[in-house]
Amino acid sequence: MSATVVTPGEAVQAPEPESSSVNYLNVSHTLRSWLLTGDHKRIAVLYLISVTFFFFLGSIAASLVRIELMSPNGLMMESETYNKMFSAHGIIMIFFFLIPSIPAIFGNFLIPIMIGARDLAFPRLNLASWYMYMIAGVLVLMSFLMGGVESGWTFYTPYSSLTTSQVTLCLIGLFIMGFSSIATGLNFIVTIHKMRAPGMTWDRLPLFVWAHYATSIIIILGTPVVAITLLLVVMERMFDIGVFNPANGGDPVLFQHMFWFYSHPAVYIMVLPGMGVISELISNFSQKRTFGYHMIAYSSLAIALLGFLVWGHHMFVAGQSMYQGVVFSLLSFILAVPSAIKVFNWTATIYKGQVRLQTPMVYALGFLGLFLIGGLTGLYLACLATDVHLTATYFIVAHFHYVMVGGAMVAFLGALHYWWPKMFGRMYPDSWGKMSALLVFVGFNLTFFPQFVMGYMGMPRRYHYYYFAPEFQPYHIASTLGSSVLAVGLILPALYLTWSLKYGKKVGPNPWNARGLEWETASPPITTNFEQIPIVEHEAYDFDHGPIDDTWDEESPIRAHEVKR
Amino acid sequence: MSAAAHGHDHDDLVFHQFEDLPQQRESYIVGMWAFLVTEVMFFGGLFLAYILYRMKYQPYFFEIHKELNIGLGGLNTVVLLFSSFAMAMAVYSHQMKRKKPTLGWLTVVQLCAAAFLFIKLVFEWSHKIHVGHVPWAFQWNEPGVPPEIAKLFFSMYFGMTGLHGLHVLIGMIIIGALQYLIWKDAYSVKDYIPTEMIGLYWHFVDIVWIFLFPLFYLMPQ
Ligand code: HEM
Ligand SMILES: [Cu+2]
């Protein structure tokens, strides 16, 4: 083992430029060593590659949908193709990008390191979850190629149980995807409970880990329910069992209940890990202890529990009783409180911090603004009277894109830029990073803000044509133009991050002057993460006690921003 | 990177990610309970659907449930309960590091499981398939009960007892593997934790039946 590997607690030398230390990436190079790995960091990299691939596919479908909507009469597709296109977009983005993205990549990579463990509790289960993800992906893509699915990502019955499109195959794929997700969640729960290093008390746990703990609870409680629900639709299609078919005494609205019992909490599976990321970014780039650590941590748990009590707000107009509507509305308003607590605490953390506007922080600030809009518009929808007007319009589309793209995806990009040097040992050019972060922010708003307006004016969602209301065309064109700006903002990181893998500047263990355990081990880390299991003596945001060690080398891009304390 | 570099004594039974045997044991047990939580939610969705329809169609469901054989269902309940006792004994024997009793009790579990499936398939299911109660070839001549409601009932019946039966079958396969490993003195089952985990699974499968039996077979007027 070469001398550059770090032992926690020791002063760390900046590595010589051409050091050849052994790390998790270069311990072995065979394809087999990757495909049969048990190392959580390698599995994270496998996930990074495959999730990026699915994100690319989902984006292509989105672009086609947006181009099609530039004209009130459509441009190039049959209506059926249009339906298949937005369904493919939603299914890929939700189940194959948003749900696994942050947990399976960054959670996988970081949780063991952040809590001072050598690996997750069940490495083989972890690998199996990736294989399930891939098998599910292949099945779902097959269903698209063999004719497509036109029911949208929500698969509402009785349409989904009667249509002749490839719903069965697609649902079997999603069923398997559910187990992949469960495997990850279960692994996190056990790891966080049982594998924390000595001194890593719950009070010192990084907020990223807290957020993943809450997410994992949602995963193991919710995912099995949607799995059985989708399985029932498959049975319905294969054997005509009748559970969701009114002609057979079944109740199609029961499907909606069971679906949203999972899928509302699932929106928090998508955004809670992002919130964990933002907590880390804001604290570090303000060089300040997080304000209200405990409130942020407990609000994650509150979201996990309350999130299970509001599913009915998706069904205000689906024929549930008025009293049910009132209760679900009230609970939805209450659910916004823990999210607001987080936003206030993040803001208070920035206040009087030593803010360094580097790429990850630009993303974090973007998240704050976009999530705020997304969350607040959620309240319009949670309010019964306004929802009757807004439901099933573009307002909904704008709302959930603000929380899921503006929230979860922006947080994903922030995480990517923050932990990239840790994962691969090299830094990307910060100026490019900032520029594309800005492009994402501008492009995103240009794409989705017009959708609020036209939704409010009455443009229905999931419509192929709108020749009956051509006044919506300018908004659609603005939205499509915005999406091309967004696309540039997404392609750029793909290019410069790939470039940086070979040509980026090498970095030491702690390029950001951060405090968490993950910054005390080498970049990239060794296979067992630490030479010795560390003993934790401070929390992950211990900025009040000066830097632990000055590890960056002279020309690191961060140098210029360093604040003398 | 050798195991010694971890800087602590490594018990042979302990995987590299764990510090020591107690940590590994606790992790496995917590993991198993978390898995059982997912199983509860998985079956929970079906129970919810069934209970809703039973509330909605209570008088019809009462008539239809007379088609089920309470005697056979009751017998199966006894068989499964006994198998849980045998499983508890197997876990206890393994904790006491007594190989033969462990294998013996596990065999009892296997026999019970086989008997359960035999009764279920040969005496109950095959009869119902024969008279046309499966959803894809459904027949119903009872006047007073709409055929689609009867079909809904039997869909739920086959779906839920089928999923439960599948769990019994999977249990038999896992227990078979466990028996083989114990018999071969395999390294991975030196510790009793694998047996304990499978035991938990088995008790869960048993409990599911404890709920299924009254819900389907013992219906009030
Ligand atoms: C701040 C609290 C939030 C409230 C009160 C809220 C409220 C609502 C309501 C009432 C609807 C249903 C509107 C309708 O269909 O008529 C809705 C839809 C939706 N929300 Fe939210 N929301 C919140 C946060 C979020 C977050 C954080 C996410 C995702 C990360 C999210 C994702 C979605 C999605 C995906 C839909 C649409 C589902 C569909 O019909 O396809 N929401 N929201
Ligand atoms: Cu919701």
PDB file of C-alpha atoms in Angstrom, chain B residues 82-96 98 101-102 105-106 109 195 203:
ATOM      1  CA  PHE B  82     -47.066 -27.418  14.301  1.00  0.00           C
ATOM      2  CA  SER B  83     -44.440 -26.628  11.683  1.00  0.00           C
ATOM      3  CA  SER B  84     -43.779 -23.312  13.421  1.00  0.00           C
ATOM      4  CA  PHE B  85     -43.201 -25.188  16.660  1.00  0.00           C
ATOM      5  CA  ALA B  86     -40.773 -27.490  14.869  1.00  0.00           C
ATOM      6  CA  MET B  87     -38.996 -24.474  13.401  1.00  0.00           C
ATOM      7  CA  ALA B  88     -38.620 -22.913  16.829  1.00  0.00           C
ATOM      8  CA  MET B  89     -37.088 -26.185  18.034  1.00  0.00           C
ATOM      9  CA  ALA B  90     -34.720 -26.232  15.061  1.00  0.00           C
ATOM     10  CA  VAL B  91     -33.488 -22.726  15.855  1.00  0.00           C
ATOM     11  CA  TYR B  92     -33.056 -23.644  19.493  1.00  0.00           C
ATOM     12  CA  SER B  93     -31.087 -26.770  18.594  1.00  0.00           C
ATOM     13  CA  HIS B  94     -28.821 -24.814  16.300  1.00  0.00           C
ATOM     14  CA  GLN B  95     -28.181 -22.259  19.019  1.00  0.00           C
ATOM     15  CA  MET B  96     -27.216 -25.154  21.260  1.00  0.00           C
ATOM     16  CA  ARG B  98     -26.646 -29.710  18.211  1.00  0.00           C
ATOM     17  CA  PRO B 101     -31.715 -32.355  16.311  1.00  0.00           C
ATOM     18  CA  THR B 102     -31.400 -29.275  14.115  1.00  0.00           C
ATOM     19  CA  TRP B 105     -36.585 -30.590  13.355  1.00  0.00           C
ATOM     20  CA  LEU B 106     -35.978 -28.983   9.986  1.00  0.00           C
ATOM     21  CA  VAL B 109     -40.841 -28.534   9.092  1.00  0.00           C
ATOM     22  CA  THR B 195     -31.361 -20.715  10.772  1.00  0.00           C
ATOM     23  CA  HIS B 203     -43.153 -17.855  11.283  1.00  0.00           C
TER      24      HIS B 203
END
